[in-house]
PDB file of C-alpha atoms and ligand atoms in Angstrom:
ATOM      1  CA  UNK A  13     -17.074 -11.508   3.947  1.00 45.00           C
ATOM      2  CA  UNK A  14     -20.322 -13.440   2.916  1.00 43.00           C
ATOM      3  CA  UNK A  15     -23.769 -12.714   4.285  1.00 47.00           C
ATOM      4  CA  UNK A  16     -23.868  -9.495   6.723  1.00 61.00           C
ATOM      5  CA  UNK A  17     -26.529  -7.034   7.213  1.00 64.00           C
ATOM      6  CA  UNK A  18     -26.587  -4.354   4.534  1.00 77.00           C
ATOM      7  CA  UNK A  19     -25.469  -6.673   1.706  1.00 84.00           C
ATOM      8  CA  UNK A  20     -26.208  -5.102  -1.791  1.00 88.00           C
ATOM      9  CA  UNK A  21     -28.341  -7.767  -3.337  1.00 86.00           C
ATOM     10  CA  UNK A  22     -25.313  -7.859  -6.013  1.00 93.00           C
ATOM     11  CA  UNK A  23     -22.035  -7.145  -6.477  1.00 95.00           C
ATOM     12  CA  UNK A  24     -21.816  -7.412 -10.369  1.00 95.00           C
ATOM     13  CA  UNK A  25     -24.918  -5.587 -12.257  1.00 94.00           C
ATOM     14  CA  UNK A  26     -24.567  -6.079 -16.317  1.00 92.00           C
ATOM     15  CA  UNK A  27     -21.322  -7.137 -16.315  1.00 92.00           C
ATOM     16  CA  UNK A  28     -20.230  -3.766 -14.106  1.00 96.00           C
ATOM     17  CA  UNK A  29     -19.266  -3.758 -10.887  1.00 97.00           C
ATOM     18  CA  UNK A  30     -21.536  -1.373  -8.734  1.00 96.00           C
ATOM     19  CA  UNK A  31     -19.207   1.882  -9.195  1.00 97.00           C
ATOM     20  CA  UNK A  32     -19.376   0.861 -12.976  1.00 97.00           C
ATOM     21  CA  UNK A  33     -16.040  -0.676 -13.544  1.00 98.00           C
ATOM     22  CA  UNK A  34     -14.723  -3.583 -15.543  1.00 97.00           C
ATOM     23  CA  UNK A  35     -13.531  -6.727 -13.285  1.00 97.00           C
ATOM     24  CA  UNK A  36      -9.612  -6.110 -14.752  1.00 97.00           C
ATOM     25  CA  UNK A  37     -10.186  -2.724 -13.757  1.00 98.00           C
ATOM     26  CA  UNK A  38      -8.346  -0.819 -11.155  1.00 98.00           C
ATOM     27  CA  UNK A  39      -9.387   2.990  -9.561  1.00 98.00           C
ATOM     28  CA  UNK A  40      -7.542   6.036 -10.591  1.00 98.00           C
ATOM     29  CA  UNK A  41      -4.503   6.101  -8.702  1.00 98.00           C
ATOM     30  CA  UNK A  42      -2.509   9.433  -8.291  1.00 98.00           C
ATOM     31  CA  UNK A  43       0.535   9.818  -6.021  1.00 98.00           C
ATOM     32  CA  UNK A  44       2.579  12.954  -5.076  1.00 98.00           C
ATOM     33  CA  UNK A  45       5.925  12.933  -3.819  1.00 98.00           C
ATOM     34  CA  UNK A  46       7.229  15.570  -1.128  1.00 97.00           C
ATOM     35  CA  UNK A  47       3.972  16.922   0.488  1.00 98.00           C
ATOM     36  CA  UNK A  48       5.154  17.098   4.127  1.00 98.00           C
ATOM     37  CA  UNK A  49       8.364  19.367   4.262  1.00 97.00           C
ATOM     38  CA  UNK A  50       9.493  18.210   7.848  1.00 97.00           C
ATOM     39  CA  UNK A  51       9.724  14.778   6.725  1.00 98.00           C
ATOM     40  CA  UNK A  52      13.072  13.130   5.462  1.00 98.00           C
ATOM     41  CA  UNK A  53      10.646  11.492   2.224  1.00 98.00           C
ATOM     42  CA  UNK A  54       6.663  11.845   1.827  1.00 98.00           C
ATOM     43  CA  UNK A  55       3.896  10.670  -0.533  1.00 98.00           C
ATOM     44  CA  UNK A  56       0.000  11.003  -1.058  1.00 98.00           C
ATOM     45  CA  UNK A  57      -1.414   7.871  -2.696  1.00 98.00           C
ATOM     46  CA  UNK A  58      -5.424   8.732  -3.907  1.00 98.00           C
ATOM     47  CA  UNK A  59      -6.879   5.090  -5.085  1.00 98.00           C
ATOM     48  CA  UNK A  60     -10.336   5.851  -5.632  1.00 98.00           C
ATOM     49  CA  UNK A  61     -12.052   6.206  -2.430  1.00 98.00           C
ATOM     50  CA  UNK A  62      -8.498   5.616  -0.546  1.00 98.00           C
ATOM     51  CA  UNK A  63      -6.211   7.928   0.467  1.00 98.00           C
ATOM     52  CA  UNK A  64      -3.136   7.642   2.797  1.00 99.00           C
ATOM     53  CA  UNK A  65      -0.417  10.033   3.505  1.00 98.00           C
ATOM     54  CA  UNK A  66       2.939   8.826   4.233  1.00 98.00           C
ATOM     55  CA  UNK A  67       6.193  10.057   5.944  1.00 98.00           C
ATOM     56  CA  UNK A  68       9.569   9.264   6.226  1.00 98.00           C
ATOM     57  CA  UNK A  69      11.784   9.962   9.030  1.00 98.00           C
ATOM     58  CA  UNK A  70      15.358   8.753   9.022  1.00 95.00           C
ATOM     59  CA  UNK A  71      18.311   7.348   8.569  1.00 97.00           C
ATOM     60  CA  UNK A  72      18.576   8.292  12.981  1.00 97.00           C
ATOM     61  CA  UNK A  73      19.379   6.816  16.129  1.00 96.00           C
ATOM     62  CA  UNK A  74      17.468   3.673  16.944  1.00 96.00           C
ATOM     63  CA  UNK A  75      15.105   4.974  20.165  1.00 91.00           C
ATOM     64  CA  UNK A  76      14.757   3.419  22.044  1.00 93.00           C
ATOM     65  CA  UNK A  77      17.960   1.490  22.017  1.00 94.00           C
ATOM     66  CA  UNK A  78      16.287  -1.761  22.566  1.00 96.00           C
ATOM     67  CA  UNK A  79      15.387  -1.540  19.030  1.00 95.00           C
ATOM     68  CA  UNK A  80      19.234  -1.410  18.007  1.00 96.00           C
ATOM     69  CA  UNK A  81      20.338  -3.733  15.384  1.00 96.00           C
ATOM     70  CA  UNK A  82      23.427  -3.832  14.516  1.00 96.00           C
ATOM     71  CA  UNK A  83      23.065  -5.721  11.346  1.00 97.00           C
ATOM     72  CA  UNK A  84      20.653  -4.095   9.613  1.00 98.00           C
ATOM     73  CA  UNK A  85      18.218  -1.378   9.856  1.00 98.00           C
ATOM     74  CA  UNK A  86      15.178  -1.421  12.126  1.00 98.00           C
ATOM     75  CA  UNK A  87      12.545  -0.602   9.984  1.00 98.00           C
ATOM     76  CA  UNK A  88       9.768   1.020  12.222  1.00 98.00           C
ATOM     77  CA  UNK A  89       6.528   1.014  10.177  1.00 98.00           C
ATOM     78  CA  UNK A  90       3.276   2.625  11.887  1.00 98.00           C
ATOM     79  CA  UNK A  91       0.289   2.170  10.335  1.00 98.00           C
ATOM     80  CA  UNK A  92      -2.757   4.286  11.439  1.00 98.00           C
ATOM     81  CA  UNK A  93      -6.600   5.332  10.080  1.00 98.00           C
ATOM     82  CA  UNK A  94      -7.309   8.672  11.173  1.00 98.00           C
ATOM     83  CA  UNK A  95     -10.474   8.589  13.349  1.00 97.00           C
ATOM     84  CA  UNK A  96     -12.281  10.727  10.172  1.00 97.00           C
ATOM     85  CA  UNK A  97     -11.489   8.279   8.012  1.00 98.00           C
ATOM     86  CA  UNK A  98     -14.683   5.668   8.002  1.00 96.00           C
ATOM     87  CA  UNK A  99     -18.032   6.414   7.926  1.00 93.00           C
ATOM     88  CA  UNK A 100     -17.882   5.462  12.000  1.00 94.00           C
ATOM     89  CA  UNK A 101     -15.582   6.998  13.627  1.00 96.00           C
ATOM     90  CA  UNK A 102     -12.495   4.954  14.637  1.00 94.00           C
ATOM     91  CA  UNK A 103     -10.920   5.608  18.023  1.00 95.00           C
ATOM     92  CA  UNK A 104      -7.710   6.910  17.704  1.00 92.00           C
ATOM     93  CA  UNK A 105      -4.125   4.746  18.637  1.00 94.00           C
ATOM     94  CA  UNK A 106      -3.085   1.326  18.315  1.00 95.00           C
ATOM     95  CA  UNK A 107      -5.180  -1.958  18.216  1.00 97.00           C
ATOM     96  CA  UNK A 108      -4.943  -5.612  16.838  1.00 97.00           C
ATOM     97  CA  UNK A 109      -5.424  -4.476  13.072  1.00 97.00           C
ATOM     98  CA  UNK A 110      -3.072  -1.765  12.953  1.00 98.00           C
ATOM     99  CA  UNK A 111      -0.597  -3.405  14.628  1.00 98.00           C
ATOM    100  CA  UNK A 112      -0.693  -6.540  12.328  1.00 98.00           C
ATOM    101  CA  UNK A 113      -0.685  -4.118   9.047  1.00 98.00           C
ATOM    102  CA  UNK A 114       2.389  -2.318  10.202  1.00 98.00           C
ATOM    103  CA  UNK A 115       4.408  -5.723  10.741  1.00 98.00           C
ATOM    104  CA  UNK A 116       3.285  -6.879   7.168  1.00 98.00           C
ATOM    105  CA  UNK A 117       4.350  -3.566   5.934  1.00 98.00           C
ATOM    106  CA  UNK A 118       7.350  -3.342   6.977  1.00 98.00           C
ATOM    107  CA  UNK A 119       7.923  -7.212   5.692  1.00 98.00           C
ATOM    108  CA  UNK A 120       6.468  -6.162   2.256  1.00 98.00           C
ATOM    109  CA  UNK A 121       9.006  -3.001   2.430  1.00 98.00           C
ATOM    110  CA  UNK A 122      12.148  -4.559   3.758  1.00 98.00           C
ATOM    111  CA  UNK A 123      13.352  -6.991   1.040  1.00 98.00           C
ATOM    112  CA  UNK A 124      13.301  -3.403  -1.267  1.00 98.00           C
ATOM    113  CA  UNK A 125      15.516  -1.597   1.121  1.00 98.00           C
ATOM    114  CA  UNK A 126      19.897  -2.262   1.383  1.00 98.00           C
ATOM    115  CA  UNK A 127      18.977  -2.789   5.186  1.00 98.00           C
ATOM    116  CA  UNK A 128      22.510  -3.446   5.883  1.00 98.00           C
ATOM    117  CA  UNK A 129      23.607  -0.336   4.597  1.00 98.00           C
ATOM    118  CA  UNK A 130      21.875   0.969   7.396  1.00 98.00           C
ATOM    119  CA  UNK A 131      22.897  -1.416  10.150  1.00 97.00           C
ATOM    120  CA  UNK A 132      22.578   0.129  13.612  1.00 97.00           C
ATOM    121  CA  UNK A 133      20.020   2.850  12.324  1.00 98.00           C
ATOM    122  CA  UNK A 134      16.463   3.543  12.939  1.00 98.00           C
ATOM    123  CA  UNK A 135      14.077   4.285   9.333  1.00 98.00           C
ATOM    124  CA  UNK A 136      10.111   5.302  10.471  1.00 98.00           C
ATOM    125  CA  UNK A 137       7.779   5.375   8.076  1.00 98.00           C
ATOM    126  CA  UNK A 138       4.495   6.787   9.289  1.00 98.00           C
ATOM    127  CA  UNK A 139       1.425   5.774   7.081  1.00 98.00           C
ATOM    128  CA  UNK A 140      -1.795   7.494   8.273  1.00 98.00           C
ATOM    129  CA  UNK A 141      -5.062   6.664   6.054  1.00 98.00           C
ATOM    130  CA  UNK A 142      -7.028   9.681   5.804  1.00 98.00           C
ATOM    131  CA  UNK A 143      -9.909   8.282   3.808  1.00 98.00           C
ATOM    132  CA  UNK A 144     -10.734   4.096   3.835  1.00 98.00           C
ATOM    133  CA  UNK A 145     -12.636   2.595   0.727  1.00 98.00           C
ATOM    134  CA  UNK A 146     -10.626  -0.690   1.171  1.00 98.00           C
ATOM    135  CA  UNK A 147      -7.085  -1.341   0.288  1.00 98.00           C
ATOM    136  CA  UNK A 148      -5.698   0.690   2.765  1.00 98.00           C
ATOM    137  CA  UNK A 149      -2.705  -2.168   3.368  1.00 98.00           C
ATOM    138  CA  UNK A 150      -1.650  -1.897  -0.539  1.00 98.00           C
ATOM    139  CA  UNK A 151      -2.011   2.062  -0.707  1.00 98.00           C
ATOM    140  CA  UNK A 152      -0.178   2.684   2.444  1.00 99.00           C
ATOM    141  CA  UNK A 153       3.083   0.293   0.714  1.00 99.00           C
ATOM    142  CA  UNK A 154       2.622   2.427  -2.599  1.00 98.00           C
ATOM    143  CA  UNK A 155       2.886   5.654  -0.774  1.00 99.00           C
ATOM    144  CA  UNK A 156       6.130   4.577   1.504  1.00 98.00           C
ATOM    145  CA  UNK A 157       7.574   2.869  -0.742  1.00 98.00           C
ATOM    146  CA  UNK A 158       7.721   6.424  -2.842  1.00 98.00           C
ATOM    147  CA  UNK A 159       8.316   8.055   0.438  1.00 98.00           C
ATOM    148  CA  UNK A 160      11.289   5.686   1.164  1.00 98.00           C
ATOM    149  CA  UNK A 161      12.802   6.634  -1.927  1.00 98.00           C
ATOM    150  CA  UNK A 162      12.065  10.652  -1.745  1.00 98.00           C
ATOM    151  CA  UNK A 163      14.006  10.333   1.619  1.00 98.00           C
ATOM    152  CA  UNK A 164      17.457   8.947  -0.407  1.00 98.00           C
ATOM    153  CA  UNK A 165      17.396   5.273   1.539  1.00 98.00           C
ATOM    154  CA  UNK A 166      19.116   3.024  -0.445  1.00 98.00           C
ATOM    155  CA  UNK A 167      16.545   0.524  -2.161  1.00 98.00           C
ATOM    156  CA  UNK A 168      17.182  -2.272  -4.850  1.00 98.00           C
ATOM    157  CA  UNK A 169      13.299  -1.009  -6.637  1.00 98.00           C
ATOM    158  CA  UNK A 170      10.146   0.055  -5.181  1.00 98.00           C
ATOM    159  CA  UNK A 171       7.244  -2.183  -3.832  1.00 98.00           C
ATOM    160  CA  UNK A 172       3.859  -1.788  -5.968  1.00 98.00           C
ATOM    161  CA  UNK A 173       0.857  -3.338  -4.341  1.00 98.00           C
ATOM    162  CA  UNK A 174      -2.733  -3.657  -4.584  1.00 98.00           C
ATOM    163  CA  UNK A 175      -5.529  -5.937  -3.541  1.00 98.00           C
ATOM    164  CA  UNK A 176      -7.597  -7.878  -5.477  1.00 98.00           C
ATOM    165  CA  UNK A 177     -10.329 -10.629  -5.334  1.00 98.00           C
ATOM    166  CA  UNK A 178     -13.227 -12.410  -5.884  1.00 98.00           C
ATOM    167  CA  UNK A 179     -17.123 -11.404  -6.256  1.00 97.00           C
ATOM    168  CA  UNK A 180     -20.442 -12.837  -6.911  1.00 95.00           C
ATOM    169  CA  UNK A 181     -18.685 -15.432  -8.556  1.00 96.00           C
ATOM    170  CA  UNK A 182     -15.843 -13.024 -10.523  1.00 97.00           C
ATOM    171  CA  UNK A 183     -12.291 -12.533 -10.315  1.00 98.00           C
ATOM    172  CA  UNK A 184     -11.333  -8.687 -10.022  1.00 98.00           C
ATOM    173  CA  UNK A 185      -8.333  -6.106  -9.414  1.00 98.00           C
ATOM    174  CA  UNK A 186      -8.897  -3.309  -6.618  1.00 98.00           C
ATOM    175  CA  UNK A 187     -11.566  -4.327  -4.290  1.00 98.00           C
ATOM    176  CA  UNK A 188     -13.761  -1.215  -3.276  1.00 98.00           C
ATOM    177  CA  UNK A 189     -15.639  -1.449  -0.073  1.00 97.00           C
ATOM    178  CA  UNK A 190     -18.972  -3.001  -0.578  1.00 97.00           C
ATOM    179  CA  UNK A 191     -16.843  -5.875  -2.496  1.00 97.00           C
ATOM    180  CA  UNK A 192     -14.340  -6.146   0.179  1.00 97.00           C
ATOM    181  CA  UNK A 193     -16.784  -6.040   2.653  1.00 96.00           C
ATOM    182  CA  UNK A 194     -19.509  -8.408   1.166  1.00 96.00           C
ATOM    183  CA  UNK A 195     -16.958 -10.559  -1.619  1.00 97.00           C
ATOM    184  CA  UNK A 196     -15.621 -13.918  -1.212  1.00 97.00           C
ATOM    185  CA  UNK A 197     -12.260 -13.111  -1.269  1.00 98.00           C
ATOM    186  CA  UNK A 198      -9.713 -10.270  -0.334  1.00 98.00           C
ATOM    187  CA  UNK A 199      -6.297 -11.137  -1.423  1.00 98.00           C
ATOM    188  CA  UNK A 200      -3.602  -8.225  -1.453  1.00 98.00           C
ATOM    189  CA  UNK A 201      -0.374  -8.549  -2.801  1.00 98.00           C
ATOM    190  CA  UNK A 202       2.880  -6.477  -3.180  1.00 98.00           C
ATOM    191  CA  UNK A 203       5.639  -7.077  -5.269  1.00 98.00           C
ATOM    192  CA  UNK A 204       9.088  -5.870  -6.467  1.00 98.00           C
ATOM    193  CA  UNK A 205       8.295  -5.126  -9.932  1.00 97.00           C
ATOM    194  CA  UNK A 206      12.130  -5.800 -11.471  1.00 97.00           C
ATOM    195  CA  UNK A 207      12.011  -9.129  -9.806  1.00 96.00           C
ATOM    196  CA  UNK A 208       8.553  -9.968  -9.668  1.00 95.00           C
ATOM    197  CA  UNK A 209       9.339 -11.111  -6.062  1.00 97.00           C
ATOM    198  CA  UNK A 210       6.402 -11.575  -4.155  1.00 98.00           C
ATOM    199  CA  UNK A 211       6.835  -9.832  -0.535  1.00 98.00           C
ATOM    200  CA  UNK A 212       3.117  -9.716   0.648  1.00 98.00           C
ATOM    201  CA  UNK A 213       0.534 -12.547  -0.149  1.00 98.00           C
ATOM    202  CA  UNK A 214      -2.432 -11.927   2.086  1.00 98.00           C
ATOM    203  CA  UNK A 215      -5.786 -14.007   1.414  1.00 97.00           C
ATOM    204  CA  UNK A 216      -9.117 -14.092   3.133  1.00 95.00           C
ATOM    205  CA  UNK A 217     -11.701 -16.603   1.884  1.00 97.00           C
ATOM    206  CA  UNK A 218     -11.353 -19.626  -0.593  1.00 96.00           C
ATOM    207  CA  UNK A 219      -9.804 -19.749  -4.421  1.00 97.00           C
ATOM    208  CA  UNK A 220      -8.872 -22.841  -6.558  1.00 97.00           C
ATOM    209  CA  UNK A 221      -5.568 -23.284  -7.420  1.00 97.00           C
ATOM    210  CA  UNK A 222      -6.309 -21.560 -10.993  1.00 98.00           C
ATOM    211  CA  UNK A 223      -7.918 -18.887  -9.977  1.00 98.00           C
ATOM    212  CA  UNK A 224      -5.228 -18.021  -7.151  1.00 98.00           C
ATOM    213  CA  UNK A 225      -2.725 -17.817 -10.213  1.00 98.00           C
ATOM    214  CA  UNK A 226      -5.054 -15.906 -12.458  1.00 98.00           C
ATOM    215  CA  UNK A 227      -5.692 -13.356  -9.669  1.00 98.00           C
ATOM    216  CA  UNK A 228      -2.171 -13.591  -9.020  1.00 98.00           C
ATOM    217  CA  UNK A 229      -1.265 -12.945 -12.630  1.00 98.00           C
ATOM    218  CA  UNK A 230      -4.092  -9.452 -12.891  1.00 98.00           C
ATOM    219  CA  UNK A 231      -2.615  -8.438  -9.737  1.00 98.00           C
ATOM    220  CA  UNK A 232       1.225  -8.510 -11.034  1.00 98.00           C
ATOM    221  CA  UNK A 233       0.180  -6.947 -14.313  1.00 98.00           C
ATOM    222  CA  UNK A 234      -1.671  -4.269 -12.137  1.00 98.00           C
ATOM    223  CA  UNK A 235       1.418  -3.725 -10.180  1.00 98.00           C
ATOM    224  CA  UNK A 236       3.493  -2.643 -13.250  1.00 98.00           C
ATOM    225  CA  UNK A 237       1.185  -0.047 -13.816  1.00 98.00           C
ATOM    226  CA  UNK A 238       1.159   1.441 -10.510  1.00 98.00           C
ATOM    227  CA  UNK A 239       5.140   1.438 -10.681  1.00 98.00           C
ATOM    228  CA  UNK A 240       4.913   3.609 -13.839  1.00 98.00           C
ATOM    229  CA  UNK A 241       2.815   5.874 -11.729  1.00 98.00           C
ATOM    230  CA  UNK A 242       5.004   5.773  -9.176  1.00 98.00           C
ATOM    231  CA  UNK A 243       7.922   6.779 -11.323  1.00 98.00           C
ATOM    232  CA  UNK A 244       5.974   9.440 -12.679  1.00 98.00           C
ATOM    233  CA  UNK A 245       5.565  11.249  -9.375  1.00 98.00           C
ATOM    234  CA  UNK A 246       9.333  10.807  -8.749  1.00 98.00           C
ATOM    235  CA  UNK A 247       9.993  12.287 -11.883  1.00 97.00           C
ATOM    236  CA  UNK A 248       8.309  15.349 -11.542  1.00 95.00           C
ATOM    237  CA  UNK A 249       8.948  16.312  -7.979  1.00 92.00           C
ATOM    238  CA  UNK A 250      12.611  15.926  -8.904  1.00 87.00           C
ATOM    239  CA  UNK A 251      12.092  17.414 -12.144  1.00 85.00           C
ATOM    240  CA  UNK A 252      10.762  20.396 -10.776  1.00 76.00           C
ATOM    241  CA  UNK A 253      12.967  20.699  -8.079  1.00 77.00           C
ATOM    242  CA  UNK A 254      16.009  21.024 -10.848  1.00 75.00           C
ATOM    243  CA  UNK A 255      14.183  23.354 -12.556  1.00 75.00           C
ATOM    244  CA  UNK A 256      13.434  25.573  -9.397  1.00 76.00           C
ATOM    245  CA  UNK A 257      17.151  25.352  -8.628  1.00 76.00           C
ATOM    246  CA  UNK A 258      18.438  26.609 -12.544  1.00 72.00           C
ATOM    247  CA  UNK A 259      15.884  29.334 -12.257  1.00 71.00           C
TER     248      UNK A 259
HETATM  249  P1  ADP B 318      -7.571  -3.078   3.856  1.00 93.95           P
HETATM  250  O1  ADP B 318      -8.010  -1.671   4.089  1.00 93.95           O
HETATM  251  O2  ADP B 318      -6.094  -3.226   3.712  1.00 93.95           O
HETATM  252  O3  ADP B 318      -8.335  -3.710   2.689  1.00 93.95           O
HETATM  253  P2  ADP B 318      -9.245  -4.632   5.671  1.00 93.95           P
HETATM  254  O4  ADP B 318      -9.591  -5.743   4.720  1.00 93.95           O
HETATM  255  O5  ADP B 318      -9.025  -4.956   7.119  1.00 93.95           O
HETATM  256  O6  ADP B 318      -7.912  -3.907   5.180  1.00 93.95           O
HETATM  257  O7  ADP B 318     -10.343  -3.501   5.614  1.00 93.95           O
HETATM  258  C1  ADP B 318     -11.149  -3.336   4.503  1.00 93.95           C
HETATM  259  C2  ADP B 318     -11.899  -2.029   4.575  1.00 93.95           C
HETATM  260  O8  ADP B 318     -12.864  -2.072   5.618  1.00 93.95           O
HETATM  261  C3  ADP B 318     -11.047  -0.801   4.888  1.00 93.95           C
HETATM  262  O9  ADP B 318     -10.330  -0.321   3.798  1.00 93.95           O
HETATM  263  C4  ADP B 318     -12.116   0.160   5.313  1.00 93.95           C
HETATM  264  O10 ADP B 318     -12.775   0.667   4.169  1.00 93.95           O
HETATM  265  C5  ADP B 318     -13.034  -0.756   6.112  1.00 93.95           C
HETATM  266  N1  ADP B 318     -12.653  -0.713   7.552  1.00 93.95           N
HETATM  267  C6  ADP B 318     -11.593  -1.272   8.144  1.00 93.95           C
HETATM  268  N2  ADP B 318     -11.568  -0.994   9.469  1.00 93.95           N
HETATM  269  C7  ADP B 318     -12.646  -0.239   9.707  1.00 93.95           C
HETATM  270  C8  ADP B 318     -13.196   0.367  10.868  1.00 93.95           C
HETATM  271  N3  ADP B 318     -12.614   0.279  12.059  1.00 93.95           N
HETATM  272  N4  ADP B 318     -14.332   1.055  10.708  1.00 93.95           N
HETATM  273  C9  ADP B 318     -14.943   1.142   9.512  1.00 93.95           C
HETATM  274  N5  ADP B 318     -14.458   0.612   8.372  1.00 93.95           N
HETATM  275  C10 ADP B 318     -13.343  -0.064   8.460  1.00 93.95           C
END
């Protein structure tokens, strides 16, 4: 945020942001469903410049055992950037950042999931980003929250997410990186599109109380469109797999 070395002179050029997009505008999202076949569930969310892979591993014993609930599941969400995945290279394993994007993960995912069906159980969902444009929190939830539901866990919807803000001045949807980077804000947001429950609200930097609702209001409308896309790939990995099994 604000003034560090390598600033573009402007975010906003013309009324376009600098990769030539309106400021309700989001990147082309695609997602497929079932990429890793020794995972229980798996997804590929592409958002732009962003791209995380996602598996699923579970319903299984909790290891190790001091992670046993026995009222609900223990959701164990690892989130990791591949050290390929910036323009410097990151050094592989855990640090600060990861491990505070995993733990709001797995609070965005949690309210979605019948955790008490799955009391005493262990559910991992791996989310490794393979390419970082900004937004990795919001793709990584899109992708497991598909993946959750490719492996058969129980959930009451899915969780949509994406991150929006504030630059040079403008409200928009789906940061990129010179705007996340060099913006005044950075606020992602999942929700549970049925509901509209809110189960991430993240914000960096300073809005008014309007603008917090507008932003708010293009992220939800944002969200609905990601959960079509999310059906979609549901849809057709199922679909073809019924097909594949009539043939
Ligand atoms: P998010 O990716 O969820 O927006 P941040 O706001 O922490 O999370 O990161 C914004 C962006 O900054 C990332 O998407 C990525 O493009 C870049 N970034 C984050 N960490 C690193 C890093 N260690 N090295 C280089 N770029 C990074």
């Amino acid at each position: 945020m604000g003034s560090k070395v390598g600033a573009p002179e402007k975010l906003i050029v013309n009324g376009k942001r600098l990769d030539g997009r309106k400021a309700n505008e989001m990147r082309e999202m695609e997602i497929e469903v079932g990429v890793i076949p020794n995972a229980d569930g798996s997804a590929i969310v592409t958002l732009g410049g962003t791209k995380v892979i996602c598996s699923v591993y579970g319903p299984k014993e909790v290891l190790p055992r001091r992670n046993l609930d026995t009222e609900q599941a223990f959701l164990n969400c690892v989130y990791g950037m591949a050290s390929f995945s910036t323009s410097e290279r990151v050094r592989p394993g855990p640090n600060r950042r990861s491990t505070e994007i995993s733990k709001v993960i797995a609070d965005a995912l949690a309210p979605a999931i019948f955790m008490e069906r799955y009391a005493g159980m262990e559910i991992t969902v791996i989310m490794e980003i393979i390419n970082a444009n900004a937004g990795t929190r919001t793709a990584a939830i899109n992708a497991a929250s598909v993946a959750l539901a490719d492996a058969g866990i129980e959930m009451r919807d899915l969780v949509c997410s994406i991150a929006s803000g504030k630059a040079d001045g403008t409200l928009m949807l789906d940061l990129f990186e010179p705007e996340d980077n060099f913006g005044e804000v950075d606020m992602p947001i999942a929700i549970l599109p049925r509901t509209k429950e809110i189960t991430l609200l993240q914000m960096d930097g300073i809005l008014t109380k309007a603008e917090s609702k507008k932003l708010i209001d293009m992220s939800i409308k944002a969200c609905e469109e990601i959960y079509e896309i999310q059906k979609k790939a549901l849809q057709k990995k199922y679909a073809t797999e019924t097909q594949q099994e009539t043939e």
